[in-house]
Coordinates of C-alpha atoms and ligand atoms in Angstrom, one line a residue:
M267 CA 15.2 8.3 25.6
T268 CA 13.2 6.6 22.8
F269 CA 9.5 5.8 23.0
T270 CA 9.4 2.0 23.2
L271 CA 6.8 -0.7 23.8
N272 CA 7.9 -4.4 23.8
K273 CA 4.6 -5.5 22.3
V274 CA 1.6 -4.2 20.4
V275 CA -0.7 -2.7 23.0
P276 CA -4.5 -2.0 23.0
W277 CA -4.9 1.8 22.8
G278 CA -7.7 3.5 21.0
R279 CA -8.2 6.7 19.0
S280 CA -11.4 8.6 18.2
F281 CA -13.6 8.9 15.1
D282 CA -12.3 12.5 14.5
E283 CA -8.7 11.3 14.6
Y284 CA -9.4 8.5 12.1
V285 CA -11.1 11.0 9.8
S286 CA -8.0 13.2 9.8
M287 CA -5.4 10.4 9.8
F288 CA -7.0 8.9 6.7
S289 CA -8.4 12.0 5.0
L290 CA -11.8 10.4 5.0
T291 CA -14.3 12.4 3.0
D292 CA -18.1 12.3 3.5
R293 CA -18.2 10.0 0.4
D294 CA -15.6 7.7 1.9
L295 CA -17.7 7.4 5.1
K296 CA -20.7 6.1 3.1
K297 CA -18.6 3.2 1.8
Y298 CA -18.2 -0.2 3.4
I299 CA -15.1 0.1 5.6
L300 CA -12.9 -2.5 7.4
G301 CA -11.0 -1.2 10.4
C302 CA -8.0 -3.5 10.7
G303 CA -6.4 -3.7 14.2
D304 CA -9.0 -1.2 15.5
G305 CA -8.6 -2.5 19.1
P306 CA -10.5 -0.1 21.5
A307 CA -10.8 2.8 19.0
S308 CA -14.2 4.5 18.9
F309 CA -14.3 4.8 15.1
N310 CA -16.7 1.9 14.6
A311 CA -19.0 3.0 17.4
T312 CA -19.3 6.6 16.2
L313 CA -19.5 5.8 12.5
T314 CA -22.2 3.2 13.1
R315 CA -24.2 5.6 15.2
S316 CA -24.2 8.0 12.3
G317 CA -25.4 5.4 9.8
G318 CA -22.1 4.1 8.4
N319 CA -21.1 0.6 7.6
V320 CA -18.0 -0.6 9.3
V321 CA -16.5 -3.9 10.5
S322 CA -13.5 -3.9 12.9
I323 CA -11.1 -6.8 13.3
D324 CA -8.6 -7.3 16.1
P325 CA -7.3 -10.3 18.1
I326 CA -8.4 -8.7 21.3
Y327 CA -12.0 -9.1 20.4
R328 CA -11.8 -12.7 21.7
F329 CA -11.9 -11.2 25.2
S330 CA -15.0 -9.8 27.0
A331 CA -15.5 -6.0 27.4
D332 CA -14.4 -6.4 31.1
E333 CA -11.2 -8.2 30.1
I334 CA -10.4 -5.6 27.4
K335 CA -11.0 -2.8 30.0
G336 CA -8.4 -4.5 32.2
K337 CA -5.9 -4.6 29.4
I338 CA -6.6 -0.9 28.6
E339 CA -6.0 -0.1 32.3
A340 CA -2.7 -2.0 32.3
T341 CA -1.6 -0.2 29.1
Y342 CA -2.6 3.3 30.3
D343 CA 0.2 3.9 32.8
L344 CA 2.8 2.5 30.3
V345 CA 1.7 4.8 27.4
I346 CA 1.3 7.9 29.6
E347 CA 4.8 7.3 31.2
Q348 CA 6.5 6.7 27.8
T349 CA 4.7 9.8 26.3
S350 CA 5.7 11.9 29.3
K351 CA 9.4 10.9 29.0
N352 CA 9.3 11.7 25.3
R353 CA 7.1 14.9 25.3
D354 CA 9.4 16.6 22.7
K355 CA 8.6 13.9 20.1
F356 CA 5.0 14.9 19.9
V357 CA 3.0 17.9 18.6
W358 CA 0.9 19.4 21.4
E359 CA -1.6 21.4 19.5
S360 CA -4.9 19.6 19.2
I361 CA -4.0 17.6 22.3
K362 CA -2.4 20.0 24.7
T363 CA -0.8 18.0 27.5
V364 CA -0.1 14.4 28.5
E365 CA -3.0 14.6 31.0
N366 CA -5.3 15.8 28.2
L367 CA -4.0 12.9 26.0
G368 CA -5.1 10.4 28.8
C369 CA -8.6 12.0 28.9
V370 CA -9.1 12.1 25.1
R371 CA -7.9 8.4 24.7
M372 CA -10.0 7.2 27.7
K373 CA -13.1 8.9 26.3
A374 CA -12.6 7.1 23.0
M375 CA -11.9 3.8 24.6
N376 CA -14.9 4.1 26.9
Q377 CA -17.1 4.7 23.9
F378 CA -15.7 1.5 22.3
L379 CA -16.3 -0.5 25.5
A380 CA -19.9 0.7 25.7
D381 CA -20.5 -0.3 22.0
F382 CA -18.5 -3.6 22.1
S383 CA -21.0 -5.7 24.1
N384 CA -23.9 -4.8 21.9
S385 CA -22.4 -4.7 18.4
E386 CA -24.0 -7.4 16.2
G387 CA -21.0 -8.7 14.4
R388 CA -19.2 -5.4 13.8
Y389 CA -16.2 -6.5 15.9
V390 CA -14.6 -9.7 14.5
T391 CA -11.8 -11.6 16.2
A392 CA -9.2 -12.0 13.5
E393 CA -5.6 -11.0 12.8
L394 CA -3.2 -10.2 10.0
P395 CA -1.7 -11.6 7.9
A396 CA -4.8 -13.7 7.1
L397 CA -8.4 -12.3 7.4
P398 CA -11.7 -14.3 7.2
F399 CA -13.4 -12.2 4.4
E400 CA -14.1 -12.8 0.7
D401 CA -12.2 -11.1 -2.0
N402 CA -13.2 -7.4 -2.4
A403 CA -15.7 -7.6 0.5
F404 CA -15.0 -4.0 1.5
N405 CA -14.4 -0.7 -0.3
I406 CA -11.7 0.6 2.0
S407 CA -9.5 -1.0 4.6
L408 CA -8.0 1.3 7.2
C409 CA -5.1 0.3 9.4
S410 CA -4.1 2.7 12.1
H411 CA -1.2 2.5 14.5
L412 CA -0.2 -1.1 13.8
L413 CA 1.6 -1.7 10.5
F414 CA 4.9 0.4 10.2
L415 CA 4.4 1.7 13.8
Y416 CA 5.4 -1.7 15.3
S417 CA 8.3 -2.3 12.8
E418 CA 10.6 -3.6 15.6
Q419 CA 8.0 -6.3 16.4
L420 CA 6.7 -7.1 12.9
S421 CA 9.0 -8.1 10.0
S422 CA 9.0 -6.6 6.5
E423 CA 7.6 -10.0 5.2
F424 CA 4.7 -9.7 7.6
H425 CA 4.0 -6.2 6.3
V426 CA 4.0 -7.2 2.7
R427 CA 1.8 -10.2 3.3
S428 CA -0.6 -8.2 5.4
I429 CA -0.9 -5.3 2.9
K430 CA -1.6 -7.8 0.1
E431 CA -4.2 -9.4 2.3
L432 CA -5.9 -6.1 3.0
C433 CA -5.8 -5.4 -0.8
R434 CA -7.4 -8.7 -1.4
I435 CA -10.4 -7.9 0.7
A436 CA -10.8 -4.2 -0.1
S437 CA -10.5 -2.0 -3.3
E438 CA -8.2 0.4 -1.4
V439 CA -6.0 0.3 1.7
R440 CA -5.0 3.2 3.8
I441 CA -2.3 2.9 6.5
F442 CA -1.2 5.5 9.1
P443 CA 1.4 6.4 10.4
L444 CA 4.5 5.5 8.4
L445 CA 6.7 6.1 11.4
E446 CA 7.9 3.6 14.0
L447 CA 7.2 4.1 17.7
G448 CA 10.5 5.9 18.2
G449 CA 9.5 8.5 15.6
R450 CA 11.7 7.7 12.7
E451 CA 10.4 6.4 9.3
S452 CA 9.7 2.7 9.5
R453 CA 12.8 0.6 8.9
H454 CA 10.7 -1.6 6.5
F455 CA 9.1 1.2 4.5
G456 CA 11.4 1.3 1.4
K457 CA 11.6 -2.5 1.2
V458 CA 7.9 -3.0 1.6
I459 CA 7.0 -0.4 -1.1
D460 CA 9.6 -1.8 -3.5
Q461 CA 8.1 -5.3 -3.1
L462 CA 4.5 -4.1 -3.5
N463 CA 5.4 -2.1 -6.6
A464 CA 7.3 -5.1 -8.1
D465 CA 4.2 -7.3 -7.4
G466 CA 1.9 -4.9 -9.2
Y467 CA 0.5 -2.8 -6.4
Q468 CA 0.1 1.0 -6.7
C469 CA 1.4 2.8 -3.6
E470 CA 1.0 6.5 -2.9
V471 CA 2.2 8.5 0.1
E472 CA -0.1 11.4 1.0
K473 CA 0.2 14.2 3.5
V474 CA -2.8 14.4 5.9
T475 CA -3.9 17.0 8.4
Y476 CA -3.2 14.8 11.5
E477 CA 0.1 15.0 13.3
F478 CA 0.7 13.8 16.8
Q479 CA 4.0 12.0 16.5
K480 CA 6.3 14.7 15.1
G481 CA 6.7 14.1 11.4
G482 CA 3.9 11.6 11.5
D483 CA 1.6 13.3 9.0
K484 CA 1.6 10.9 6.1
M485 CA -0.6 7.9 5.1
L486 CA 0.1 5.2 2.6
R487 CA -2.7 4.5 0.0
V488 CA -2.3 1.1 -1.7
K489 CA -4.4 -0.4 -4.5
S490 CA -4.0 -3.6 -6.5
T491 CA -3.4 -2.6 -10.1
S492 CA -5.2 -5.8 -11.4
C493 CA -8.6 -4.7 -12.6
R494 CA -11.3 -5.8 -10.2
F495 CA -15.0 -5.0 -9.8
S496 CA -15.3 -2.2 -7.2
L497 CA -18.4 -1.6 -5.1
A498 CA -17.6 2.1 -5.0
Ligands
LIG601 C1 -2.0 0.6 19.2 S1 -3.5 -0.3 18.9 C2 -4.2 0.7 17.7 C3 -5.7 0.7 17.8 C4 -6.5 1.6 16.7 N1 -6.2 1.1 15.4 C5 -6.1 3.0 16.9 O1 -5.3 3.5 16.1 O2 -6.7 3.6 17.8 C6 -2.9 -1.7 17.9 C7 -3.9 -2.8 17.8 O3 -3.5 -3.8 16.9 C8 -3.9 -5.0 17.3 N2 -3.1 -6.1 16.7 C9 -2.0 -6.7 17.1 N3 -1.6 -7.6 16.3 C10 -2.5 -7.6 15.3 C11 -2.6 -8.4 14.1 N4 -1.7 -9.3 13.7 N5 -3.7 -8.2 13.2 C12 -4.6 -7.2 13.6 N6 -4.5 -6.5 14.7 C13 -3.5 -6.7 15.5 C14 -3.8 -5.0 18.8 O4 -4.6 -5.9 19.5 C15 -4.2 -3.5 19.1 O5 -5.6 -3.4 19.4

């Protein structure tokens, strides 16, 4: 049995999970951050509350909070069932059980829902591979649980275009995880890195402290090697 989903689903992680997935330091958290494909994650809500500057983009932001809540409810049973059937593919340390996973994720997503309706432009409806921001508008772009994870649904060309777009609008891009849904390294990973390197991007794989999918403890950091003014 392999963990599978036939489309990208709205499912949200917490601020603490983002901090460990992306090795975000206190210095990073003071920068201007784009959360790409943030969906119903609570990263934006929590960071904003503590004084940070973050904009999230996601195609689901065209829906109302109630409509997104309905989509989360529809996703919940599916994700819990798939995780249950594939318990052995996950590390049950910080999150102890499938039931605990449901609670932790729902807590984060409820924080998002409460923040979403009153968010003054921090949630922008947009989608990869083209984003409505000026060159170098952000210091860091984060992309969690979209690129590489959905390798079956998204082609290698889509990945390359999307990562270049994220590099256009931010000085640095961080992507997590590098595994597909089933738990193996993304089928596109080698090809995408080769193409980015050939086109003058600097790619580094770094180990992080977060691991929920077994073996999913690495993020990709990408920078354009062309010299550009940085807001850092
Ligand atoms: C599995 S969720 C991850 C949410 C969040 N980043 C997290 O890790 O908690 C994937 C998100 O990607 C969004 N998405 C799907 N296609 C996208 C695209 N082309 N560009 C940006 N986001 C997209 C979905 O709407 C969904 O909210």
